[in-house]
């Protein structure tokens, strides 16, 4: 027969039990917090950039030396006519930016990439002039540079500042 009597329980026993429960909850909270950090998968775009340089009849560009926080998230190279390359990034401001370079008809390419955006001035990056475009909702920005045989479009939900950083990082492959 047990000699335990509930009437003889002390506050100390209850405090120990509560301490154990709080300790377990703290450990669980730390594990959940540690495992829930955002991790954006990264892709290696160099093979597609090199293939573009080999197959395209125009100058191929790829970003080099982007500041910390730029994560390449997607790459899509089409080597059939017309040759195009799309390279997507998550930006340091948690936005999306995209590089599109190709030999499609320039106006159609700009129309598609900017969502029917209207001219919004220009930006000077690295001594080159880029046309600015802004879509009708004011949320999608684009920088456009037309070259011989190709058009380069930088677009996305990021603002002109981030797109200018991306433009400044472009180097010939």
mmCIF file of C-alpha atoms in Angstrom:
data_model
loop_
_atom_site.group_PDB
_atom_site.id
_atom_site.type_symbol
_atom_site.label_atom_id
_atom_site.label_comp_id
_atom_site.label_asym_id
_atom_site.label_seq_id
_atom_site.Cartn_x
_atom_site.Cartn_y
_atom_site.Cartn_z
ATOM 1 C CA UNK A 1 0.000 0.000 0.000
ATOM 2 C CA UNK A 2 1.281 3.435 -0.932
ATOM 3 C CA UNK A 3 2.065 6.007 1.701
ATOM 4 C CA UNK A 4 1.604 8.954 -0.664
ATOM 5 C CA UNK A 5 -1.000 11.462 0.437
ATOM 6 C CA UNK A 6 -1.901 14.356 -1.814
ATOM 7 C CA UNK A 7 -2.466 16.567 1.182
ATOM 8 C CA UNK A 8 1.219 16.209 2.078
ATOM 9 C CA UNK A 9 2.435 17.517 -1.378
ATOM 10 C CA UNK A 10 4.768 20.469 -1.271
ATOM 11 C CA UNK A 11 5.162 23.451 -3.541
ATOM 12 C CA UNK A 12 8.735 22.320 -4.185
ATOM 13 C CA UNK A 13 7.606 19.159 -5.963
ATOM 14 C CA UNK A 14 5.278 21.159 -8.160
ATOM 15 C CA UNK A 15 8.053 23.678 -8.975
ATOM 16 C CA UNK A 16 10.390 20.840 -9.998
ATOM 17 C CA UNK A 17 7.732 19.329 -12.259
ATOM 18 C CA UNK A 18 6.999 22.745 -13.827
ATOM 19 C CA UNK A 19 10.734 23.357 -14.316
ATOM 20 C CA UNK A 20 11.081 20.072 -16.189
ATOM 21 C CA UNK A 21 8.135 20.943 -18.431
ATOM 22 C CA UNK A 22 9.472 24.475 -19.146
ATOM 23 C CA UNK A 23 12.909 22.999 -19.920
ATOM 24 C CA UNK A 24 11.427 20.564 -22.420
ATOM 25 C CA UNK A 25 9.421 23.389 -24.061
ATOM 26 C CA UNK A 26 12.551 25.582 -24.333
ATOM 27 C CA UNK A 27 14.509 22.770 -25.993
ATOM 28 C CA UNK A 28 11.625 22.207 -28.434
ATOM 29 C CA UNK A 29 11.435 25.927 -29.242
ATOM 30 C CA UNK A 30 15.186 26.071 -29.926
ATOM 31 C CA UNK A 31 15.032 23.040 -32.226
ATOM 32 C CA UNK A 32 12.074 24.454 -34.162
ATOM 33 C CA UNK A 33 13.751 27.865 -34.481
ATOM 34 C CA UNK A 34 17.046 26.311 -35.620
ATOM 35 C CA UNK A 35 15.350 24.153 -38.253
ATOM 36 C CA UNK A 36 13.085 26.892 -39.635
ATOM 37 C CA UNK A 37 15.807 29.217 -40.932
ATOM 38 C CA UNK A 38 15.160 30.167 -44.527
ATOM 39 C CA UNK A 39 17.320 28.336 -47.014
ATOM 40 C CA UNK A 40 17.043 29.368 -50.637
ATOM 41 C CA UNK A 41 18.367 26.662 -52.962
ATOM 42 C CA UNK A 42 21.142 27.913 -55.214
ATOM 43 C CA UNK A 43 21.986 26.865 -58.766
ATOM 44 C CA UNK A 44 25.292 26.971 -60.628
ATOM 45 C CA UNK A 45 24.722 29.075 -63.732
ATOM 46 C CA UNK A 46 28.290 29.009 -65.083
ATOM 47 C CA UNK A 47 27.748 25.963 -67.356
ATOM 48 C CA UNK A 48 24.762 27.673 -69.023
ATOM 49 C CA UNK A 49 26.715 30.933 -69.373
ATOM 50 C CA UNK A 50 29.593 29.095 -71.049
ATOM 51 C CA UNK A 51 27.204 27.212 -73.363
ATOM 52 C CA UNK A 52 25.555 30.517 -74.291
ATOM 53 C CA UNK A 53 28.940 32.007 -75.162
ATOM 54 C CA UNK A 54 29.706 29.003 -77.386
ATOM 55 C CA UNK A 55 26.387 28.864 -79.246
ATOM 56 C CA UNK A 56 25.176 32.475 -79.491
ATOM 57 C CA UNK A 57 25.954 34.861 -82.318
ATOM 58 C CA UNK A 58 25.989 37.731 -79.846
ATOM 59 C CA UNK A 59 28.067 38.754 -76.837
ATOM 60 C CA UNK A 60 27.150 36.670 -73.807
ATOM 61 C CA UNK A 61 27.157 38.245 -70.349
ATOM 62 C CA UNK A 62 26.992 36.722 -66.880
ATOM 63 C CA UNK A 63 27.097 38.276 -63.415
ATOM 64 C CA UNK A 64 30.406 38.232 -61.550
ATOM 65 C CA UNK A 65 31.172 39.494 -58.084
ATOM 66 C CA UNK A 66 27.647 40.227 -56.901
ATOM 67 C CA UNK A 67 27.515 41.376 -53.263
ATOM 68 C CA UNK A 68 26.564 38.951 -50.518
ATOM 69 C CA UNK A 69 22.876 38.106 -50.432
ATOM 70 C CA UNK A 70 22.366 37.532 -54.166
ATOM 71 C CA UNK A 71 21.346 33.898 -54.663
ATOM 72 C CA UNK A 72 21.020 32.444 -58.174
ATOM 73 C CA UNK A 73 17.797 30.427 -58.063
ATOM 74 C CA UNK A 74 17.097 29.387 -61.654
ATOM 75 C CA UNK A 75 18.708 29.173 -65.059
ATOM 76 C CA UNK A 76 17.032 28.378 -68.367
ATOM 77 C CA UNK A 77 19.047 28.289 -71.588
ATOM 78 C CA UNK A 78 17.452 27.795 -75.004
ATOM 79 C CA UNK A 79 20.030 27.101 -77.707
ATOM 80 C CA UNK A 80 17.454 26.675 -80.486
ATOM 81 C CA UNK A 81 16.620 29.746 -82.567
ATOM 82 C CA UNK A 82 16.098 32.269 -81.100
ATOM 83 C CA UNK A 83 18.836 31.761 -78.503
ATOM 84 C CA UNK A 84 17.799 33.049 -75.050
ATOM 85 C CA UNK A 85 18.985 32.726 -71.482
ATOM 86 C CA UNK A 86 17.024 33.497 -68.312
ATOM 87 C CA UNK A 87 18.820 33.658 -64.992
ATOM 88 C CA UNK A 88 16.805 34.265 -61.815
ATOM 89 C CA UNK A 89 18.031 35.630 -58.482
ATOM 90 C CA UNK A 90 16.744 36.128 -54.971
ATOM 91 C CA UNK A 91 18.047 39.551 -53.987
ATOM 92 C CA UNK A 92 19.323 40.783 -50.610
ATOM 93 C CA UNK A 93 15.994 42.629 -50.151
ATOM 94 C CA UNK A 94 14.089 39.324 -50.554
ATOM 95 C CA UNK A 95 12.869 40.219 -54.017
ATOM 96 C CA UNK A 96 13.210 38.547 -57.402
ATOM 97 C CA UNK A 97 15.465 39.774 -60.199
ATOM 98 C CA UNK A 98 15.974 38.193 -63.596
ATOM 99 C CA UNK A 99 18.555 38.510 -66.349
ATOM 100 C CA UNK A 100 17.204 37.806 -69.822
ATOM 101 C CA UNK A 101 19.503 37.948 -72.809
ATOM 102 C CA UNK A 102 18.525 36.852 -76.265
ATOM 103 C CA UNK A 103 18.193 37.463 -79.951
ATOM 104 C CA UNK A 104 14.402 37.572 -80.078
ATOM 105 C CA UNK A 105 12.742 40.589 -81.669
ATOM 106 C CA UNK A 106 13.712 43.376 -79.219
ATOM 107 C CA UNK A 107 10.304 45.011 -78.774
ATOM 108 C CA UNK A 108 8.537 41.687 -78.161
ATOM 109 C CA UNK A 109 11.236 40.662 -75.712
ATOM 110 C CA UNK A 110 10.979 43.939 -73.781
ATOM 111 C CA UNK A 111 7.169 43.759 -73.814
ATOM 112 C CA UNK A 112 7.173 40.227 -72.380
ATOM 113 C CA UNK A 113 9.898 40.848 -69.799
ATOM 114 C CA UNK A 114 8.452 44.130 -68.525
ATOM 115 C CA UNK A 115 4.819 43.067 -68.485
ATOM 116 C CA UNK A 116 3.910 45.774 -70.992
ATOM 117 C CA UNK A 117 5.831 48.376 -69.030
ATOM 118 C CA UNK A 118 6.285 51.989 -70.101
ATOM 119 C CA UNK A 119 9.559 53.893 -70.418
ATOM 120 C CA UNK A 120 10.545 55.473 -67.119
ATOM 121 C CA UNK A 121 13.776 57.302 -67.870
ATOM 122 C CA UNK A 122 17.242 55.827 -67.919
ATOM 123 C CA UNK A 123 20.083 54.662 -65.683
ATOM 124 C CA UNK A 124 23.801 54.991 -66.250
ATOM 125 C CA UNK A 125 25.699 51.926 -65.029
ATOM 126 C CA UNK A 126 29.388 51.354 -65.663
ATOM 127 C CA UNK A 127 29.438 53.995 -68.366
ATOM 128 C CA UNK A 128 26.543 52.395 -70.268
ATOM 129 C CA UNK A 129 23.030 53.726 -70.714
ATOM 130 C CA UNK A 130 20.147 51.426 -69.712
ATOM 131 C CA UNK A 131 16.501 52.212 -70.496
ATOM 132 C CA UNK A 132 14.176 52.041 -67.485
ATOM 133 C CA UNK A 133 10.720 50.484 -67.667
ATOM 134 C CA UNK A 134 7.953 50.317 -65.073
ATOM 135 C CA UNK A 135 4.817 48.191 -65.353
ATOM 136 C CA UNK A 136 1.307 49.608 -64.896
ATOM 137 C CA UNK A 137 1.063 48.475 -61.262
ATOM 138 C CA UNK A 138 4.367 50.104 -60.307
ATOM 139 C CA UNK A 139 5.719 46.859 -58.872
ATOM 140 C CA UNK A 140 7.809 45.437 -61.720
ATOM 141 C CA UNK A 141 10.913 47.346 -62.777
ATOM 142 C CA UNK A 142 13.206 46.666 -65.717
ATOM 143 C CA UNK A 143 16.476 47.872 -67.208
ATOM 144 C CA UNK A 144 16.988 47.283 -70.933
ATOM 145 C CA UNK A 145 20.122 47.498 -73.063
ATOM 146 C CA UNK A 146 19.928 46.865 -76.791
ATOM 147 C CA UNK A 147 23.056 45.574 -78.474
ATOM 148 C CA UNK A 148 23.940 44.364 -81.914
ATOM 149 C CA UNK A 149 22.165 41.036 -82.354
ATOM 150 C CA UNK A 150 20.786 40.829 -78.801
ATOM 151 C CA UNK A 151 18.799 42.538 -76.091
ATOM 152 C CA UNK A 152 19.664 42.414 -72.379
ATOM 153 C CA UNK A 153 16.760 42.826 -69.951
ATOM 154 C CA UNK A 154 17.049 42.934 -66.163
ATOM 155 C CA UNK A 155 13.625 42.811 -64.537
ATOM 156 C CA UNK A 156 11.702 41.842 -61.453
ATOM 157 C CA UNK A 157 10.056 42.996 -58.279
ATOM 158 C CA UNK A 158 13.292 44.518 -57.055
ATOM 159 C CA UNK A 159 13.725 48.247 -57.551
ATOM 160 C CA UNK A 160 16.006 50.053 -59.943
ATOM 161 C CA UNK A 161 18.788 50.149 -57.325
ATOM 162 C CA UNK A 162 19.111 46.373 -57.125
ATOM 163 C CA UNK A 163 18.787 46.023 -60.890
ATOM 164 C CA UNK A 164 21.624 48.543 -61.299
ATOM 165 C CA UNK A 165 23.792 46.403 -59.001
ATOM 166 C CA UNK A 166 23.026 43.401 -61.222
ATOM 167 C CA UNK A 167 23.765 45.451 -64.363
ATOM 168 C CA UNK A 168 27.097 46.569 -62.897
ATOM 169 C CA UNK A 169 28.110 42.950 -62.285
ATOM 170 C CA UNK A 170 27.633 41.786 -65.890
ATOM 171 C CA UNK A 171 30.849 40.663 -67.562
ATOM 172 C CA UNK A 172 31.458 39.169 -70.967
ATOM 173 C CA UNK A 173 31.710 35.394 -70.787
#
